[in-house]
Short mmCIF file of C-alpha atoms in Angstrom, two decimals:
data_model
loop_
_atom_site.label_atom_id
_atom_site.label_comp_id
_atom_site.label_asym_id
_atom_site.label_seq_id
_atom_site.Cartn_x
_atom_site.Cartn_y
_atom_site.Cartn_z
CA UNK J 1 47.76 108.97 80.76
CA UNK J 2 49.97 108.38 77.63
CA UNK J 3 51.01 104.81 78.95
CA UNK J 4 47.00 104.29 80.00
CA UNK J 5 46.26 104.23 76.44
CA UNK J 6 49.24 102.60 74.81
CA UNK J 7 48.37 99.91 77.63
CA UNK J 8 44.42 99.93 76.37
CA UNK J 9 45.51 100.15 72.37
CA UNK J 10 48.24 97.15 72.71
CA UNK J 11 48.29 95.03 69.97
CA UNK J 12 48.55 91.52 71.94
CA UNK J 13 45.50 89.26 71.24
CA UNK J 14 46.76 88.28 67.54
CA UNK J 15 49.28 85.75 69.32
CA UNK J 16 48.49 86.59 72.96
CA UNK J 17 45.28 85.40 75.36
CA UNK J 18 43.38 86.57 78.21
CA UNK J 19 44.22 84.10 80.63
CA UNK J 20 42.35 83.20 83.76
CA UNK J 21 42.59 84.44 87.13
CA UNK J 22 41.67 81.60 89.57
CA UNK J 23 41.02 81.66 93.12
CA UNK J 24 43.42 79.40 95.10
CA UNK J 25 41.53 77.71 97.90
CA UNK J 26 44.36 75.93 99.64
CA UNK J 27 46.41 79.46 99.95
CA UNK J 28 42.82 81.18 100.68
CA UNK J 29 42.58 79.19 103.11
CA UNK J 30 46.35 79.00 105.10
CA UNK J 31 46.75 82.99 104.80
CA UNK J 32 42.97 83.86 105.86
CA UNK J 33 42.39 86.06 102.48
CA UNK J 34 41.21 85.39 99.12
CA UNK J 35 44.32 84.86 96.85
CA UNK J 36 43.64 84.68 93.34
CA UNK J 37 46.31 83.57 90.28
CA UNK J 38 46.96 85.32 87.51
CA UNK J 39 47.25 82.40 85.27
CA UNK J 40 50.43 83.60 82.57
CA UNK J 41 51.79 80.45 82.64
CA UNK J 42 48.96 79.24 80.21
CA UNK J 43 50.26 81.55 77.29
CA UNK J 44 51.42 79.79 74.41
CA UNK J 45 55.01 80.75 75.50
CA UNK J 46 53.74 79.58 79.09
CA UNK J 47 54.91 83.42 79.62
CA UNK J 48 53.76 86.75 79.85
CA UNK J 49 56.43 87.76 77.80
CA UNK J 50 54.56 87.34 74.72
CA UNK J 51 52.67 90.27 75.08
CA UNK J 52 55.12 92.96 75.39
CA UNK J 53 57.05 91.86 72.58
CA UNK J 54 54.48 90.89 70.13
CA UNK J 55 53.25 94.69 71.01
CA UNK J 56 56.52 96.26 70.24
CA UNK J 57 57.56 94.42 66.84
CA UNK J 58 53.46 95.08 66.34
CA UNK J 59 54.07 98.65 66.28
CA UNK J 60 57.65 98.79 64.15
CA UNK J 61 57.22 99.70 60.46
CA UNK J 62 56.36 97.01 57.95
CA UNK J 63 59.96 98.13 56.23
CA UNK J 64 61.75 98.37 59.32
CA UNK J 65 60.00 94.81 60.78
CA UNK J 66 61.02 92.77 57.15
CA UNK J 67 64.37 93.16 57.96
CA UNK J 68 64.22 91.22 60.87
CA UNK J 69 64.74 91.78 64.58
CA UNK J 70 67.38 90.83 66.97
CA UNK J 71 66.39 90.48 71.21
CA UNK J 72 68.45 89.70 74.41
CA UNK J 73 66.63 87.52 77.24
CA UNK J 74 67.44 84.76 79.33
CA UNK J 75 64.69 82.65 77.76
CA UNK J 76 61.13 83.67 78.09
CA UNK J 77 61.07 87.26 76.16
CA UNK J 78 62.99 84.87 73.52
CA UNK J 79 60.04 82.62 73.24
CA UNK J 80 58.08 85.66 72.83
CA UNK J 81 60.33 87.20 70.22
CA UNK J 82 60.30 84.45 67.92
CA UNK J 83 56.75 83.64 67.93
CA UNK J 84 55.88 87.35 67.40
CA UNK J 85 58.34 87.87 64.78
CA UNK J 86 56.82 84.19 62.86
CA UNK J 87 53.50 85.63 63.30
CA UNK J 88 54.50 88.67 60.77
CA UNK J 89 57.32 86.58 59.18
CA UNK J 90 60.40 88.57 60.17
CA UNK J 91 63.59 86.75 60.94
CA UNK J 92 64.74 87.02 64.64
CA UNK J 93 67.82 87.07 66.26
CA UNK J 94 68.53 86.42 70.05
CA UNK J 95 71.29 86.05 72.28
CA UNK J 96 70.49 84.21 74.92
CA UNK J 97 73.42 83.10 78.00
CA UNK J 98 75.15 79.95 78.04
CA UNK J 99 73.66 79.10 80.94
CA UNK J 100 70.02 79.08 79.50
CA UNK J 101 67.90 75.87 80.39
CA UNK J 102 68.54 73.80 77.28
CA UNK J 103 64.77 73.64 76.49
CA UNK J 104 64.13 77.42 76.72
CA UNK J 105 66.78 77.33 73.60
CA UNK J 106 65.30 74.52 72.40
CA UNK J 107 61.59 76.43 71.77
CA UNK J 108 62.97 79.69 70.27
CA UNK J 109 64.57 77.50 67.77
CA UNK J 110 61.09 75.61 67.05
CA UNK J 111 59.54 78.97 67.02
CA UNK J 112 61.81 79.58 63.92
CA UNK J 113 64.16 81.89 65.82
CA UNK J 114 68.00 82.00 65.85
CA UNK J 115 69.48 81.45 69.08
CA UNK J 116 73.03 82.74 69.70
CA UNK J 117 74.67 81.37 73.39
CA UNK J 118 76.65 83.78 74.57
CA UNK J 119 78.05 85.16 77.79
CA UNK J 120 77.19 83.93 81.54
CA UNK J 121 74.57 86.07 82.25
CA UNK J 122 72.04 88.51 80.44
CA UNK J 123 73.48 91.53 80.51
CA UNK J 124 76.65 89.82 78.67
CA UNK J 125 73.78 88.50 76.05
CA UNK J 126 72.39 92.08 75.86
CA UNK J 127 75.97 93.57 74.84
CA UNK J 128 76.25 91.47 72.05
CA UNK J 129 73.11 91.82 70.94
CA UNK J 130 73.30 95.41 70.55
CA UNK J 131 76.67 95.30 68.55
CA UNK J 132 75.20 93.12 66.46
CA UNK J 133 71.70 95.13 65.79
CA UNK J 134 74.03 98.44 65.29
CA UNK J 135 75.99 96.48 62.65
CA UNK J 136 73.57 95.32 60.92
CA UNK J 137 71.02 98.31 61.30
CA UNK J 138 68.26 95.84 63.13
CA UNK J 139 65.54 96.56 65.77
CA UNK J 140 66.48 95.47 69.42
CA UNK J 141 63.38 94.46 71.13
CA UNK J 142 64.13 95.16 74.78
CA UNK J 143 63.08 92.54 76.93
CA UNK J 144 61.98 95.27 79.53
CA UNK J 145 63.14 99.32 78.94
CA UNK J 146 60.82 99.68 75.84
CA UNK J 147 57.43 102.12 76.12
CA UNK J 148 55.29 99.64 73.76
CA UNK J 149 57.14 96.69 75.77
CA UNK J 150 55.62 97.65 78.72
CA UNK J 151 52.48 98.43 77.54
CA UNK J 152 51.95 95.11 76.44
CA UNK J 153 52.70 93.88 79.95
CA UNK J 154 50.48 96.40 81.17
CA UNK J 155 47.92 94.43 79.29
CA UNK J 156 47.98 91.92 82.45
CA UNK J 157 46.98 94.45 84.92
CA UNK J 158 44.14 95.51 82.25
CA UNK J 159 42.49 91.40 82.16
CA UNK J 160 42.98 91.31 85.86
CA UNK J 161 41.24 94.35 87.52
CA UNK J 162 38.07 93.69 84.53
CA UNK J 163 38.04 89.92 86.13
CA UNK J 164 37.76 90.87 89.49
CA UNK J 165 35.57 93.67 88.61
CA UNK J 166 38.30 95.59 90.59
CA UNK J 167 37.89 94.49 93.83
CA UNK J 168 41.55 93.99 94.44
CA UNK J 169 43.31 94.82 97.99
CA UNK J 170 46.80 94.08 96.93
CA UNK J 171 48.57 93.12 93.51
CA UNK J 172 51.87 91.13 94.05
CA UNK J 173 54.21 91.05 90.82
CA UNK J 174 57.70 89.69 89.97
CA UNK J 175 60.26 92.03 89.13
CA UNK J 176 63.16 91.79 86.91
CA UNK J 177 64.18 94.23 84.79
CA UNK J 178 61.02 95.60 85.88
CA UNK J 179 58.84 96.20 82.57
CA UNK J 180 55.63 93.95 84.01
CA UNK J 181 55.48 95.43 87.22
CA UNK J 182 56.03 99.84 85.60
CA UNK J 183 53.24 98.34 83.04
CA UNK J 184 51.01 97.10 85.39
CA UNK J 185 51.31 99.10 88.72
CA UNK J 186 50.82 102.28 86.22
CA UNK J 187 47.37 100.92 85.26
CA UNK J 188 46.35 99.53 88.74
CA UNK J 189 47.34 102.58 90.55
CA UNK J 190 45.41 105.18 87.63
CA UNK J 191 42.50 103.18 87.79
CA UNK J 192 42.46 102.10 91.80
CA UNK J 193 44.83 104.54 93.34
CA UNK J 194 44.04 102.53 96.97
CA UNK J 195 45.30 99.31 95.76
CA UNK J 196 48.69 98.22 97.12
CA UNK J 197 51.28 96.91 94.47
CA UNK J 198 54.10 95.20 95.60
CA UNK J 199 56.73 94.03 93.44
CA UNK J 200 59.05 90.79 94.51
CA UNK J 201 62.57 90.08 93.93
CA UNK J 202 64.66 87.32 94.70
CA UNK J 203 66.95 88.64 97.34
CA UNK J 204 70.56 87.84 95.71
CA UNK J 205 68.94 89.72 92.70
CA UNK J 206 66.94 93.24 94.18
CA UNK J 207 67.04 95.62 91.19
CA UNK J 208 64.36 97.31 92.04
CA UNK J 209 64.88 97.63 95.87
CA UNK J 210 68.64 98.71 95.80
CA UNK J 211 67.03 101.51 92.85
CA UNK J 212 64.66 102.68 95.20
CA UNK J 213 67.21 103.04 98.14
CA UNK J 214 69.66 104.94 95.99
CA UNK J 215 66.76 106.96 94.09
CA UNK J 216 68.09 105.80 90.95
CA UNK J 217 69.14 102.33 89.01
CA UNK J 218 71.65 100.98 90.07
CA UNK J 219 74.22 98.30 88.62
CA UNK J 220 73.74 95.15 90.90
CA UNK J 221 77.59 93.62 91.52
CA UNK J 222 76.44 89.84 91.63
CA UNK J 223 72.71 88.87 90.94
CA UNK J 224 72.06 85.09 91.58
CA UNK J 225 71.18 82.40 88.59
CA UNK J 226 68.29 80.13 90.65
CA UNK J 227 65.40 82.76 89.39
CA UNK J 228 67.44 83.36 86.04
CA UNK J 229 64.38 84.79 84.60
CA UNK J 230 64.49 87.60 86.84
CA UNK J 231 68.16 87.52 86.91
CA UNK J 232 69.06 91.28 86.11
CA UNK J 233 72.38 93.33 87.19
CA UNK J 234 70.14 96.77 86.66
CA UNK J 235 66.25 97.61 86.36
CA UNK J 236 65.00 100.08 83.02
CA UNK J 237 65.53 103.68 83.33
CA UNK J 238 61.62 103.94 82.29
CA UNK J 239 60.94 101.23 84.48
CA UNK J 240 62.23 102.76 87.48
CA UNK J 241 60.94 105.71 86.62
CA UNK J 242 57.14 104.69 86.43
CA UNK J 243 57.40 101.61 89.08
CA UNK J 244 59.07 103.99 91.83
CA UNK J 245 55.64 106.15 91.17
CA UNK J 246 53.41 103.39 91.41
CA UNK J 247 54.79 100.41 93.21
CA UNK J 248 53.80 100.57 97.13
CA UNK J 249 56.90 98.01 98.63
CA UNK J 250 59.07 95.74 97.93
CA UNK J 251 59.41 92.04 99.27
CA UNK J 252 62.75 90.20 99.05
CA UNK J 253 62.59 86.08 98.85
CA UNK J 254 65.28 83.76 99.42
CA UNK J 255 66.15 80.70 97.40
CA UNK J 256 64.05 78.47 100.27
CA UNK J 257 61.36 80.44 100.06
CA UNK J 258 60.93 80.57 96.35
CA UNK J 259 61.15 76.58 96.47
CA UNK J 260 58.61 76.59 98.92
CA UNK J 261 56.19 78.52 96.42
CA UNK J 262 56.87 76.63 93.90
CA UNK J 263 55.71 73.53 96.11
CA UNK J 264 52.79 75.41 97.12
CA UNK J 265 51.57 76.52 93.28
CA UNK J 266 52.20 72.61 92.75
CA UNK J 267 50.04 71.60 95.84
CA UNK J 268 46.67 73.94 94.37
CA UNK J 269 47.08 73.46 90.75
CA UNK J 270 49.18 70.43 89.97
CA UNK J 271 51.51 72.93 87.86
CA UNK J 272 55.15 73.23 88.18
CA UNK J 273 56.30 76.81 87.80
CA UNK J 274 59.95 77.59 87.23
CA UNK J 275 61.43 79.78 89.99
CA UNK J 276 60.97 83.40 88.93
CA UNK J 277 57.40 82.30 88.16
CA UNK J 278 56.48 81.55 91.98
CA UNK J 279 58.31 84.62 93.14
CA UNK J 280 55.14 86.61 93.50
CA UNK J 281 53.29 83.89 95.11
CA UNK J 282 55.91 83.93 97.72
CA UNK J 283 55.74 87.02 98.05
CA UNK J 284 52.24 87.34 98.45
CA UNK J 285 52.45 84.46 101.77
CA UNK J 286 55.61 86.79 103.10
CA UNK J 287 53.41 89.51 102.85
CA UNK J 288 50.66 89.00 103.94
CA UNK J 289 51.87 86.65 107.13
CA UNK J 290 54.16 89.64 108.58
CA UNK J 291 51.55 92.43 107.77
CA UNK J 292 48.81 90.25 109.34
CA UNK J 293 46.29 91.01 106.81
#
């Protein structure tokens, strides 16, 4: 009940919107149920990023957020970090891999954040950027393992079940490090304890799936780089621990598939989603095709 009303007193809207959820006829139609989209991708970070960390540097001190903030992400919680932090004109500092798509750089720097390349992957970009917060005495912004984080992802399961007056079967979310789908299966599954949540994971990168096997998080040896936003050697501690509560199953996607979703959200909306972006719509058709729904 404690994350129910951090999740219904997040502090998101200031920067944040309730975006649409829009039925998907073409999809409706080729898998025989009504498939709606959650429609993140029209934040003003085209993520839903945005809300968990405006929530968190929302709820720091005004002493503790003047001195600035530093964050780890492989692009999109960065986008969200430095907008946040503008919005209550902190400084922000964020360590982002070298292999980061040039224009997800590119924004957190026209956001007014400091981007720092460094590393191959995120969890080398997470290192530094906790040496550097302990040396200089900063608040780290997770990108996922954070309470108020995930709360303001939770925010997204909030907007959907009051726009579908809750008449939801099944809720199919991407999982990285796992702070969207703890924040919203914990508010789908309070509120409609019947509705399936299923989280998706690219299949060279299963955090949560190899955490559920082994009851615990575990450290991934190799995670792959084509859904680098859900690239992740190891889920949260507090997301494990609240998704492996709430989260029904877990659907792996290959690389093909993932491209085929991505043609697919292309196909119904004329949008072009990156890959982690059309992992849950993948997994949604993978679903729902071998459980003949």
């Amino acid at each position: 009940m404690d994350l129910l009303k951090r999740i219904l007193t997040a502090q998101v809207y200031a920067v944040a919107k309730q975006t649409p959820v829009e039925k998907a006829p073409l999809l409706s139609k080729n898998l025989d149920n009504e498939v709606f989209l959650k429609r993140e991708d029209m934040q003003p970070v085209f993520s839903f990023k945005l809300r968990g960390a405006f929530n968190k540097i929302a709820q720091l001190s005004p002493e503790v957020r003047a001195a600035g903030v530093v964050a780890a992400s492989a692009g999109n919680h960065a986008q969200g970090v430095a907008m946040a932090a503008a919005h209550f004109g902190c400084e922000a500092t964020i360590f982002m891999p070298a292999s980061t798509p040039s224009i997800k750089v590119d924004a957190v720097r026209s956001l007014g954040g400091t981007a720092k390349l460094i590393g191959q992957s995120f969890d080398d970009a997470k290192a530094a950027a906790f040496e550097f917060a302990n040396e200089h005495s900063l608040s780290f912004v997770h990108p996922f393992d954070d309470m108020d984080v995930i709360a303001g992802q939770g925010t997204v399961g909030m907007e959907l079940l009051r726009q579908l007056d809750g008449n939801v079967d099944a809720v199919f979310v991407c999982v990285g490090g796992g702070g969207l789908i703890a924040g919203v299966s914990a508010y789908v599954k309070t509120l409609l304890p019947d509705t399936m949540v299923i989280g998706v994971e690219p299949d060279d990168s299963p955090t949560l799936h190899q955490a559920l096997l082994a009851g615990e998080p575990v450290d991934l040896e190799h995670v792959g780089l084509f859904a680098d936003g859900a690239s992740v050697k190891r889920i949260g501690d507090n997301t494990f621990k609240i998704a492996k509560e709430n989260v029904d199953e877990v659907c792996l996607v290959d690389t093909d598939e993932i491209c085929a979703a991505i043609k697919d959200m292309f196909e119904e909306t004329r949008t072009v989603l990156e890959p982690a972006g059309a992992l849950a719509l993948e997994g949604a058709k993978k679903w729902l095709n071998r459980k003949n729904w």
